[in-house]
Amino acid sequence: MASNGLVSPRRRSSDQFDGSDPSPCGSEEVHVLAVDDSLVDRKVIERLLKITSCKVTAVDSGLRALRYLGLDEEKTAGDFNGLKVDMIITDYCMPGMTGYELLKKIKESSALREIPVVIMSSENVLARIDRCMEEGAEDFIVKPVKLSDVKRLRDFMTRDVGDGTSSDGGGTTHKRKLRESFHESPPSSTVSCASSSAPAASTTRSRSPSPSPSPSVSSSKPVTATTDFDFMGFFSIRGKSNNGRHVEDSDQHLNCLKEETVA
Amino acid sequence: MDVGLMQMQRRLAEYTSALFKEGILDSQYVQLQELQDESNPDFVVEVVSLFFTDSEKLLNDLSRDLAQQNVDFRRVDAHVHQLKGSSSSIGAERVKNACIVFRNFCQEKNIPGCQRCLQQIKQEFLLVKSKLETLFKLEQQVVAAGGSIPTSGSLPTMQQPIL
């Protein structure tokens, strides 16, 4: 295959994915920093990422993540003590620094703001999703994370990484095509977000890479998503409505839980 | 093929299928199985073992939290949230559902309700633990007899997980 960045993204579509294939990026593997306070979830996300040929560094807190990225109080940004990070995937609800706070810090940093940040959350709350997307999150995945979620991210990453001069049109087109392919999936695995029930949220939200906003995504509208492993319309269960209350971050430890409402 | 092995595999398949039918495991468990291969042959057992250890600690924490004079419900909720998350991640559906109910009582600051829920969660946890331990033993037997462990979705006779 040609060197990374110059291969058509379509070649890396998930239907060609085989766990035993060598990294489609050639010699440059995608390096993902995974942040989650749950040991079980860290193990799972690590495996999910490795099986999709990513290098993984897993840390258990936002603070550790910032330290790894070279961005903490004592150092200046850009003082990397590890490998270059191509993507950050973080849990939303963590003690201390939430994933949202971590996202903000990364986007506020001139050295790090270009790194795509994906948020994972067990709660499918529209207000939360919107907040994260508005703050610059690349995507929002409802837990439990599935292989299809990670494959989709991987596809996005291999299009993005090493493609230093990717045209916005090309990137946007690819994303639109990805989303279109979701729509073409068999009905049993397609979930349409009921726009009638206001708080109903999609399982994932995607945002085109900066600087040009994707015309097909509006951060206030849910995006239809499907997965390969949507057993018996699993995701339709998660489309139930939530009242997305937006609460001020008063208690650092548990502010992420305050948003949540009674099921 | 060795008849003994076939019988063992059949037994394994039926046992696994029943776990899904009874709602003890959900499709997320199948996801974990899909992540297991020759390079990571013990992945599922490893993750599930982490879940067991993690959960036992959380359940102890919860018992202690609820026994306090002044129950700190935010703390209780945080622990249940964690337990809900990890049970969801491995596909322990009933444990996860019991956590959801618990959190409702927590929101209402209903201590007796929470205590009942905690008992329920403990029961569900012990059930899934016992079932999975049996499942792993059956798998070990199959492997020891020279067979391989299919993922739950791949056997034609297997009932698909019902949600």
Tab-separated table of C-alpha atoms in Angstrom:
chain	number	residue	atom	x	y	z
A	1	MET	CA	0.000	0.000	0.000
A	2	ALA	CA	1.160	3.531	-0.572
A	3	SER	CA	2.614	5.444	2.301
A	4	ASN	CA	0.260	6.767	4.885
A	5	GLY	CA	-1.910	9.694	4.126
A	6	LEU	CA	-1.957	9.184	0.398
A	7	VAL	CA	-4.209	6.192	0.246
A	8	SER	CA	-7.868	6.732	-0.429
A	9	PRO	CA	-9.742	6.578	2.835
A	10	ARG	CA	-12.242	4.235	1.258
A	11	ARG	CA	-9.638	1.519	1.231
A	12	ARG	CA	-9.676	1.568	4.952
A	13	SER	CA	-13.389	1.153	5.320
A	14	SER	CA	-14.457	-1.146	8.059
A	15	ASP	CA	-15.834	-3.822	5.765
A	16	GLN	CA	-12.279	-4.595	4.763
A	17	PHE	CA	-11.176	-4.686	8.303
A	18	ASP	CA	-9.555	-7.845	9.495
A	19	GLY	CA	-8.000	-8.027	12.901
A	20	SER	CA	-5.007	-9.870	11.554
A	21	ASP	CA	-4.140	-7.259	8.929
A	22	PRO	CA	-1.049	-5.212	9.521
A	23	SER	CA	-1.637	-1.580	10.304
A	24	PRO	CA	-3.152	0.075	7.261
A	25	CYS	CA	-1.145	3.167	8.094
A	26	GLY	CA	2.028	1.439	7.123
A	27	SER	CA	4.820	2.164	9.523
A	28	GLU	CA	2.987	4.857	11.459
A	29	GLU	CA	0.501	3.500	13.906
A	30	VAL	CA	-2.217	5.630	15.340
A	31	HIS	CA	-1.488	6.368	18.983
A	32	VAL	CA	-4.497	6.788	21.194
A	33	LEU	CA	-4.510	8.073	24.733
A	34	ALA	CA	-7.387	6.444	26.599
A	35	VAL	CA	-8.615	8.012	29.827
A	36	ASP	CA	-10.973	6.173	32.151
A	37	ASP	CA	-11.071	5.752	35.909
A	38	SER	CA	-12.659	2.304	35.610
A	39	LEU	CA	-10.172	-0.523	35.443
A	40	VAL	CA	-12.638	-2.777	33.637
A	41	ASP	CA	-13.367	-0.132	31.016
A	42	ARG	CA	-9.692	0.653	30.544
A	43	LYS	CA	-8.983	-2.969	29.817
A	44	VAL	CA	-11.819	-3.167	27.326
A	45	ILE	CA	-11.025	0.063	25.504
A	46	GLU	CA	-7.388	-0.879	25.366
A	47	ARG	CA	-8.221	-4.160	23.697
A	48	LEU	CA	-10.724	-2.536	21.358
A	49	LEU	CA	-8.091	-0.077	20.233
A	50	LYS	CA	-5.322	-2.641	19.919
A	51	ILE	CA	-7.467	-4.953	17.870
A	52	THR	CA	-7.984	-2.063	15.463
A	53	SER	CA	-4.215	-1.659	15.204
A	54	CYS	CA	-3.793	1.354	17.405
A	55	LYS	CA	-1.059	1.952	19.892
A	56	VAL	CA	-2.659	2.614	23.243
A	57	THR	CA	-1.652	4.453	26.368
A	58	ALA	CA	-4.274	4.126	29.066
A	59	VAL	CA	-4.413	6.399	32.100
A	60	ASP	CA	-6.876	6.556	34.936
A	61	SER	CA	-7.483	10.284	35.305
A	62	GLY	CA	-7.654	13.580	33.487
A	63	LEU	CA	-4.706	14.837	35.490
A	64	ARG	CA	-2.545	11.915	34.420
A	65	ALA	CA	-3.662	12.490	30.855
A	66	LEU	CA	-2.583	16.117	30.980
A	67	ARG	CA	0.716	15.153	32.509
A	68	TYR	CA	1.287	12.619	29.794
A	69	LEU	CA	0.497	15.219	27.190
A	70	GLY	CA	3.024	17.505	28.760
A	71	LEU	CA	0.425	19.973	29.869
A	72	ASP	CA	0.440	20.465	33.569
A	73	GLU	CA	1.024	23.393	35.873
A	74	GLU	CA	4.740	22.999	36.097
A	75	LYS	CA	5.543	22.418	32.494
A	76	THR	CA	4.845	24.315	29.356
A	77	ALA	CA	2.749	22.703	26.729
A	78	GLY	CA	4.544	20.723	24.104
A	79	ASP	CA	6.924	19.172	26.590
A	80	PHE	CA	6.023	15.654	25.547
A	81	ASN	CA	7.398	12.858	27.611
A	82	GLY	CA	5.733	10.214	25.533
A	83	LEU	CA	4.833	9.359	21.987
A	84	LYS	CA	2.918	11.834	19.923
A	85	VAL	CA	-0.778	11.330	20.585
A	86	ASP	CA	-3.087	11.140	17.595
A	87	MET	CA	-6.366	10.887	19.423
A	88	ILE	CA	-7.694	11.093	22.937
A	89	ILE	CA	-10.633	9.038	24.054
A	90	THR	CA	-11.936	9.846	27.475
A	91	ASP	CA	-14.693	8.854	29.818
A	92	TYR	CA	-16.978	11.703	30.749
A	93	CYS	CA	-17.730	10.906	34.351
A	94	MET	CA	-14.550	10.659	36.382
A	95	PRO	CA	-13.711	11.815	39.894
A	96	GLY	CA	-11.561	14.927	40.038
A	97	MET	CA	-11.426	16.156	36.487
A	98	THR	CA	-14.316	15.122	34.276
A	99	GLY	CA	-13.826	14.228	30.641
A	100	TYR	CA	-15.497	17.487	29.755
A	101	GLU	CA	-12.995	19.464	31.809
A	102	LEU	CA	-10.170	17.533	30.202
A	103	LEU	CA	-11.627	18.302	26.787
A	104	LYS	CA	-11.731	22.004	27.622
A	105	LYS	CA	-8.140	22.050	28.809
A	106	ILE	CA	-6.980	20.322	25.666
A	107	LYS	CA	-8.895	22.656	23.395
A	108	GLU	CA	-7.561	25.663	25.310
A	109	SER	CA	-4.012	24.542	24.673
A	110	SER	CA	-2.431	25.764	21.473
A	111	ALA	CA	-0.168	22.741	21.431
A	112	LEU	CA	-2.890	20.175	21.902
A	113	ARG	CA	-6.100	21.600	20.506
A	114	GLU	CA	-5.723	19.879	17.152
A	115	ILE	CA	-5.803	16.432	18.728
A	116	PRO	CA	-9.272	14.949	18.225
A	117	VAL	CA	-10.989	14.168	21.502
A	118	VAL	CA	-13.715	11.581	21.758
A	119	ILE	CA	-15.965	11.425	24.781
A	120	MET	CA	-17.437	8.187	26.117
A	121	SER	CA	-20.338	8.198	28.485
A	122	SER	CA	-22.777	5.726	29.909
A	123	GLU	CA	-25.434	8.404	29.917
A	124	ASN	CA	-27.184	9.286	26.715
A	125	VAL	CA	-28.046	12.855	27.649
A	126	LEU	CA	-28.532	15.305	24.832
A	127	ALA	CA	-27.434	18.320	26.839
A	128	ARG	CA	-24.222	16.562	27.713
A	129	ILE	CA	-23.580	15.534	24.145
A	130	ASP	CA	-24.216	19.056	22.917
A	131	ARG	CA	-21.948	20.538	25.524
A	132	CYS	CA	-19.126	18.267	24.501
A	133	MET	CA	-19.579	18.793	20.793
A	134	GLU	CA	-19.730	22.546	21.281
A	135	GLU	CA	-16.528	22.417	23.242
A	136	GLY	CA	-14.854	20.725	20.303
A	137	ALA	CA	-15.251	17.011	20.874
A	138	GLU	CA	-14.830	14.974	17.752
A	139	ASP	CA	-17.371	12.367	18.681
A	140	PHE	CA	-19.467	11.135	21.545
A	141	ILE	CA	-19.873	7.430	22.164
A	142	VAL	CA	-22.447	5.960	24.480
A	143	LYS	CA	-21.045	3.183	26.605
A	144	PRO	CA	-20.620	0.290	26.548
A	145	VAL	CA	-18.186	0.887	23.724
A	146	LYS	CA	-18.406	-1.595	20.895
A	147	LEU	CA	-15.961	-2.709	18.272
A	148	SER	CA	-17.956	-0.938	15.592
A	149	ASP	CA	-17.597	2.364	17.476
A	150	VAL	CA	-13.842	2.011	17.572
A	151	LYS	CA	-13.637	0.878	13.954
A	152	ARG	CA	-15.479	3.993	12.926
A	153	LEU	CA	-13.067	6.149	14.887
A	154	ARG	CA	-10.184	4.274	13.374
A	155	ASP	CA	-11.457	4.946	9.893
A	156	PHE	CA	-11.692	8.601	10.744
A	157	MET	CA	-8.206	8.576	12.215
A	158	THR	CA	-6.525	6.868	9.330
A	159	ARG	CA	-8.056	9.404	7.038
A	160	ASP	CA	-6.876	12.220	9.276
A	161	VAL	CA	-3.467	11.149	10.529
A	162	GLY	CA	-0.470	11.803	8.323
A	163	ASP	CA	-2.733	13.536	5.907
A	164	GLY	CA	-1.315	16.864	6.857
A	165	THR	CA	-2.785	18.725	3.957
A	166	SER	CA	-6.137	16.981	3.871
A	167	SER	CA	-8.577	19.143	2.085
A	168	ASP	CA	-11.585	20.038	4.111
A	169	GLY	CA	-13.789	18.995	1.240
A	170	GLY	CA	-12.267	15.579	1.139
A	171	GLY	CA	-12.486	15.141	4.868
A	172	THR	CA	-16.010	16.372	4.998
A	173	THR	CA	-16.999	14.209	2.085
A	174	HIS	CA	-15.556	11.162	3.757
A	175	LYS	CA	-17.432	11.811	6.931
A	176	ARG	CA	-20.614	12.378	5.018
A	177	LYS	CA	-20.062	9.149	3.178
A	178	LEU	CA	-19.516	7.323	6.447
A	179	ARG	CA	-22.747	8.698	7.779
A	180	GLU	CA	-24.533	7.912	4.543
A	181	SER	CA	-23.378	4.357	4.759
A	182	PHE	CA	-24.997	4.217	8.164
A	183	HIS	CA	-28.276	5.168	6.580
A	184	GLU	CA	-27.930	2.438	4.002
A	185	SER	CA	-27.527	-0.280	6.599
A	186	PRO	CA	-30.266	-2.879	6.940
A	187	PRO	CA	-33.298	-1.569	8.779
A	188	SER	CA	-32.897	-3.889	11.717
A	189	SER	CA	-29.685	-2.238	12.656
A	190	THR	CA	-30.701	1.300	11.932
A	191	VAL	CA	-31.872	3.554	14.639
A	192	SER	CA	-33.594	6.755	13.758
A	193	CYS	CA	-33.589	9.324	16.438
A	194	ALA	CA	-37.128	10.401	16.998
A	195	SER	CA	-36.953	14.092	16.493
A	196	SER	CA	-40.383	14.380	18.022
A	197	SER	CA	-39.224	13.551	21.504
A	198	ALA	CA	-36.987	16.439	22.219
A	199	PRO	CA	-34.322	14.960	24.428
A	200	ALA	CA	-33.872	11.754	22.439
A	201	ALA	CA	-30.262	11.438	21.530
A	202	SER	CA	-28.329	9.419	19.041
A	203	THR	CA	-25.761	7.033	20.270
A	204	THR	CA	-22.965	8.874	18.607
A	205	ARG	CA	-22.423	12.362	17.396
A	206	SER	CA	-19.791	13.298	14.923
A	207	ARG	CA	-18.302	16.566	13.977
A	208	SER	CA	-16.262	17.372	10.954
A	209	PRO	CA	-12.675	18.346	11.518
A	210	SER	CA	-11.893	22.019	11.907
A	211	PRO	CA	-11.781	24.537	10.414
A	212	SER	CA	-14.710	24.097	8.107
A	213	PRO	CA	-17.910	22.957	9.733
A	214	SER	CA	-19.620	20.092	8.024
A	215	PRO	CA	-22.866	21.173	6.498
A	216	SER	CA	-24.367	17.792	7.230
A	217	VAL	CA	-23.916	18.052	10.957
A	218	SER	CA	-25.566	20.512	13.191
A	219	SER	CA	-24.548	20.206	16.773
A	220	SER	CA	-28.097	20.554	17.947
A	221	LYS	CA	-29.511	17.809	15.782
A	222	PRO	CA	-29.049	14.145	16.535
A	223	VAL	CA	-27.229	12.085	13.971
A	224	THR	CA	-28.527	8.711	12.993
A	225	ALA	CA	-26.058	6.022	13.764
A	226	THR	CA	-25.918	2.307	13.325
A	227	THR	CA	-23.423	-0.296	14.267
A	228	ASP	CA	-22.414	-3.669	13.027
A	229	PHE	CA	-23.231	-5.257	16.328
A	230	ASP	CA	-26.657	-3.872	16.901
A	231	PHE	CA	-28.228	-7.001	18.289
A	232	MET	CA	-31.985	-6.948	18.183
A	233	GLY	CA	-32.082	-3.204	17.874
A	234	PHE	CA	-30.036	-2.791	20.994
A	235	PHE	CA	-29.522	0.886	20.379
A	236	SER	CA	-33.207	1.577	20.164
A	237	ILE	CA	-33.380	0.841	23.857
A	238	ARG	CA	-30.945	3.598	24.491
A	239	GLY	CA	-32.980	6.082	22.543
A	240	LYS	CA	-35.289	6.591	25.457
A	241	SER	CA	-35.814	10.120	26.522
A	242	ASN	CA	-33.835	11.864	29.171
A	243	ASN	CA	-34.363	15.288	30.481
A	244	GLY	CA	-31.057	16.880	29.769
A	245	ARG	CA	-30.762	19.246	32.633
A	246	HIS	CA	-27.745	21.411	32.512
A	247	VAL	CA	-26.321	21.890	35.970
A	248	GLU	CA	-23.503	24.111	37.033
A	249	ASP	CA	-20.295	22.391	38.002
A	250	SER	CA	-20.480	22.892	41.713
A	251	ASP	CA	-19.194	19.650	43.119
A	252	GLN	CA	-16.123	18.617	41.220
A	253	HIS	CA	-16.284	14.983	42.087
A	254	LEU	CA	-19.810	14.276	41.191
A	255	ASN	CA	-20.911	17.126	38.975
A	256	CYS	CA	-21.225	14.759	36.061
A	257	LEU	CA	-23.800	12.774	37.979
A	258	LYS	CA	-25.894	15.811	38.807
A	259	GLU	CA	-26.904	16.124	35.198
A	260	GLU	CA	-28.473	12.763	35.232
A	261	THR	CA	-32.114	12.313	35.920
A	262	VAL	CA	-34.204	9.524	37.187
A	263	ALA	CA	-34.635	6.954	34.479
B	1	MET	CA	-15.026	-35.908	15.878
B	2	ASP	CA	-14.830	-37.141	19.401
B	3	VAL	CA	-18.359	-37.693	20.689
B	4	GLY	CA	-17.331	-36.698	24.193
B	5	LEU	CA	-16.026	-33.379	22.901
B	6	MET	CA	-19.175	-32.811	20.893
B	7	GLN	CA	-21.280	-33.389	23.965
B	8	MET	CA	-19.158	-30.998	25.954
B	9	GLN	CA	-19.457	-28.362	23.283
B	10	ARG	CA	-23.167	-28.856	23.129
B	11	ARG	CA	-23.413	-28.506	26.869
B	12	LEU	CA	-21.367	-25.326	26.710
B	13	ALA	CA	-23.569	-23.952	23.954
B	14	GLU	CA	-26.742	-24.688	25.870
B	15	TYR	CA	-25.397	-23.242	29.066
B	16	THR	CA	-24.306	-20.062	27.335
B	17	SER	CA	-27.570	-19.758	25.476
B	18	ALA	CA	-29.513	-20.043	28.710
B	19	LEU	CA	-27.541	-17.186	30.245
B	20	PHE	CA	-28.634	-14.921	27.434
B	21	LYS	CA	-32.199	-16.152	27.516
B	22	GLU	CA	-32.431	-15.465	31.226
B	23	GLY	CA	-31.086	-11.964	30.742
B	24	ILE	CA	-28.062	-12.645	32.912
B	25	LEU	CA	-25.764	-11.704	30.064
B	26	ASP	CA	-26.432	-9.348	27.195
B	27	SER	CA	-24.855	-8.626	23.830
B	28	GLN	CA	-21.963	-6.737	25.362
B	29	TYR	CA	-20.653	-10.081	26.604
B	30	VAL	CA	-20.592	-11.254	23.009
B	31	GLN	CA	-18.575	-8.153	22.176
B	32	LEU	CA	-15.980	-9.240	24.706
B	33	GLN	CA	-15.856	-12.698	23.177
B	34	GLU	CA	-15.239	-11.120	19.793
B	35	LEU	CA	-12.179	-9.421	21.238
B	36	GLN	CA	-10.652	-12.719	22.267
B	37	ASP	CA	-8.374	-14.536	19.854
B	38	GLU	CA	-5.215	-16.628	19.749
B	39	SER	CA	-3.119	-13.624	20.685
B	40	ASN	CA	-5.391	-12.869	23.651
B	41	PRO	CA	-6.926	-16.229	24.556
B	42	ASP	CA	-7.850	-15.266	28.109
B	43	PHE	CA	-9.207	-11.821	27.474
B	44	VAL	CA	-12.749	-12.518	28.609
B	45	VAL	CA	-11.682	-14.292	31.781
B	46	GLU	CA	-9.300	-11.443	32.575
B	47	VAL	CA	-11.862	-8.709	32.125
B	48	VAL	CA	-14.501	-10.617	34.024
B	49	SER	CA	-12.065	-11.275	36.869
B	50	LEU	CA	-11.390	-7.559	37.081
B	51	PHE	CA	-15.102	-6.999	37.206
B	52	PHE	CA	-15.498	-9.471	40.059
B	53	THR	CA	-12.766	-7.854	42.149
B	54	ASP	CA	-13.924	-4.340	41.353
B	55	SER	CA	-17.542	-5.165	42.169
B	56	GLU	CA	-16.795	-6.891	45.435
B	57	LYS	CA	-15.007	-3.793	46.598
B	58	LEU	CA	-17.822	-1.532	45.466
B	59	LEU	CA	-20.422	-3.684	47.179
B	60	ASN	CA	-18.451	-3.511	50.410
B	61	ASP	CA	-18.167	0.256	50.029
B	62	LEU	CA	-21.902	0.486	49.473
B	63	SER	CA	-22.688	-1.572	52.555
B	64	ARG	CA	-20.497	0.726	54.562
B	65	ASP	CA	-21.913	3.883	53.017
B	66	LEU	CA	-25.479	2.872	53.810
B	67	ALA	CA	-24.623	1.919	57.368
B	68	GLN	CA	-23.426	5.423	58.169
B	69	GLN	CA	-25.355	7.595	60.572
B	70	ASN	CA	-25.645	10.301	57.955
B	71	VAL	CA	-25.731	8.626	54.623
B	72	ASP	CA	-23.838	10.507	51.956
B	73	PHE	CA	-26.073	9.839	48.982
B	74	ARG	CA	-23.775	11.428	46.472
B	75	ARG	CA	-21.087	9.029	47.524
B	76	VAL	CA	-23.488	6.112	47.350
B	77	ASP	CA	-24.608	7.227	43.922
B	78	ALA	CA	-21.038	7.530	42.724
B	79	HIS	CA	-20.330	3.951	43.761
B	80	VAL	CA	-23.482	2.624	42.144
B	81	HIS	CA	-22.646	4.575	39.026
B	82	GLN	CA	-19.300	2.835	38.870
B	83	LEU	CA	-20.849	-0.558	39.392
B	84	LYS	CA	-23.443	0.135	36.759
B	85	GLY	CA	-20.717	1.120	34.341
B	86	SER	CA	-18.544	-1.909	34.812
B	87	SER	CA	-21.445	-4.369	34.774
B	88	SER	CA	-22.633	-2.754	31.577
B	89	SER	CA	-19.172	-3.065	30.067
B	90	ILE	CA	-19.050	-6.807	30.545
B	91	GLY	CA	-22.669	-7.484	29.725
B	92	ALA	CA	-23.904	-8.343	33.206
B	93	GLU	CA	-27.370	-7.129	32.360
B	94	ARG	CA	-29.232	-7.927	35.545
B	95	VAL	CA	-26.601	-6.359	37.755
B	96	LYS	CA	-26.708	-3.264	35.597
B	97	ASN	CA	-30.503	-3.082	35.772
B	98	ALA	CA	-30.454	-3.489	39.533
B	99	CYS	CA	-28.034	-0.555	39.697
B	100	ILE	CA	-30.411	1.588	37.692
B	101	VAL	CA	-33.205	0.881	40.165
B	102	PHE	CA	-30.842	1.595	43.053
B	103	ARG	CA	-29.983	5.002	41.676
B	104	ASN	CA	-33.649	5.960	41.636
B	105	PHE	CA	-33.923	5.239	45.360
B	106	CYS	CA	-30.721	7.136	45.864
B	107	GLN	CA	-32.174	10.186	44.167
B	108	GLU	CA	-35.107	9.961	46.535
B	109	LYS	CA	-32.745	9.537	49.481
B	110	ASN	CA	-34.733	6.486	50.414
B	111	ILE	CA	-32.479	4.454	52.719
B	112	PRO	CA	-34.650	1.338	53.131
B	113	GLY	CA	-35.169	1.325	49.386
B	114	CYS	CA	-31.440	1.589	48.831
B	115	GLN	CA	-30.739	-1.212	51.244
B	116	ARG	CA	-33.227	-3.484	49.523
B	117	CYS	CA	-31.644	-2.622	46.217
B	118	LEU	CA	-28.215	-3.343	47.542
B	119	GLN	CA	-29.358	-6.799	48.540
B	120	GLN	CA	-30.799	-7.264	45.094
B	121	ILE	CA	-27.559	-6.173	43.443
B	122	LYS	CA	-25.574	-8.510	45.653
B	123	GLN	CA	-27.821	-11.392	44.678
B	124	GLU	CA	-27.554	-10.622	40.997
B	125	PHE	CA	-23.824	-10.220	41.295
B	126	LEU	CA	-23.403	-13.565	43.038
B	127	LEU	CA	-25.590	-15.166	40.419
B	128	VAL	CA	-23.645	-13.844	37.446
B	129	LYS	CA	-20.383	-14.644	39.181
B	130	SER	CA	-21.392	-18.212	39.793
B	131	LYS	CA	-22.761	-18.650	36.287
B	132	LEU	CA	-19.675	-17.218	34.643
B	133	GLU	CA	-17.373	-19.330	36.771
B	134	THR	CA	-19.272	-22.404	35.634
B	135	LEU	CA	-19.150	-21.174	32.061
B	136	PHE	CA	-15.397	-20.723	32.216
B	137	LYS	CA	-15.006	-24.226	33.635
B	138	LEU	CA	-17.024	-25.672	30.788
B	139	GLU	CA	-14.916	-23.731	28.323
B	140	GLN	CA	-11.745	-25.012	29.926
B	141	GLN	CA	-13.011	-28.570	29.584
B	142	VAL	CA	-13.750	-28.065	25.923
B	143	VAL	CA	-10.342	-26.576	25.281
B	144	ALA	CA	-8.630	-29.320	27.274
B	145	ALA	CA	-10.407	-31.904	25.171
B	146	GLY	CA	-9.014	-30.306	22.063
B	147	GLY	CA	-12.014	-28.221	21.101
B	148	SER	CA	-12.326	-24.479	20.643
B	149	ILE	CA	-14.696	-21.997	22.186
B	150	PRO	CA	-17.146	-20.525	19.713
B	151	THR	CA	-18.465	-17.051	20.285
B	152	SER	CA	-22.089	-17.071	21.249
B	153	GLY	CA	-23.240	-15.549	18.010
B	154	SER	CA	-21.648	-18.081	15.734
B	155	LEU	CA	-23.408	-21.320	16.619
B	156	PRO	CA	-26.422	-21.866	14.430
B	157	THR	CA	-28.300	-23.657	17.164
B	158	MET	CA	-27.654	-20.899	19.639
B	159	GLN	CA	-30.386	-18.524	20.521
B	160	GLN	CA	-29.400	-14.941	19.857
B	161	PRO	CA	-29.225	-12.760	22.917
B	162	ILE	CA	-32.607	-11.372	23.725
B	163	LEU	CA	-32.781	-7.904	25.109
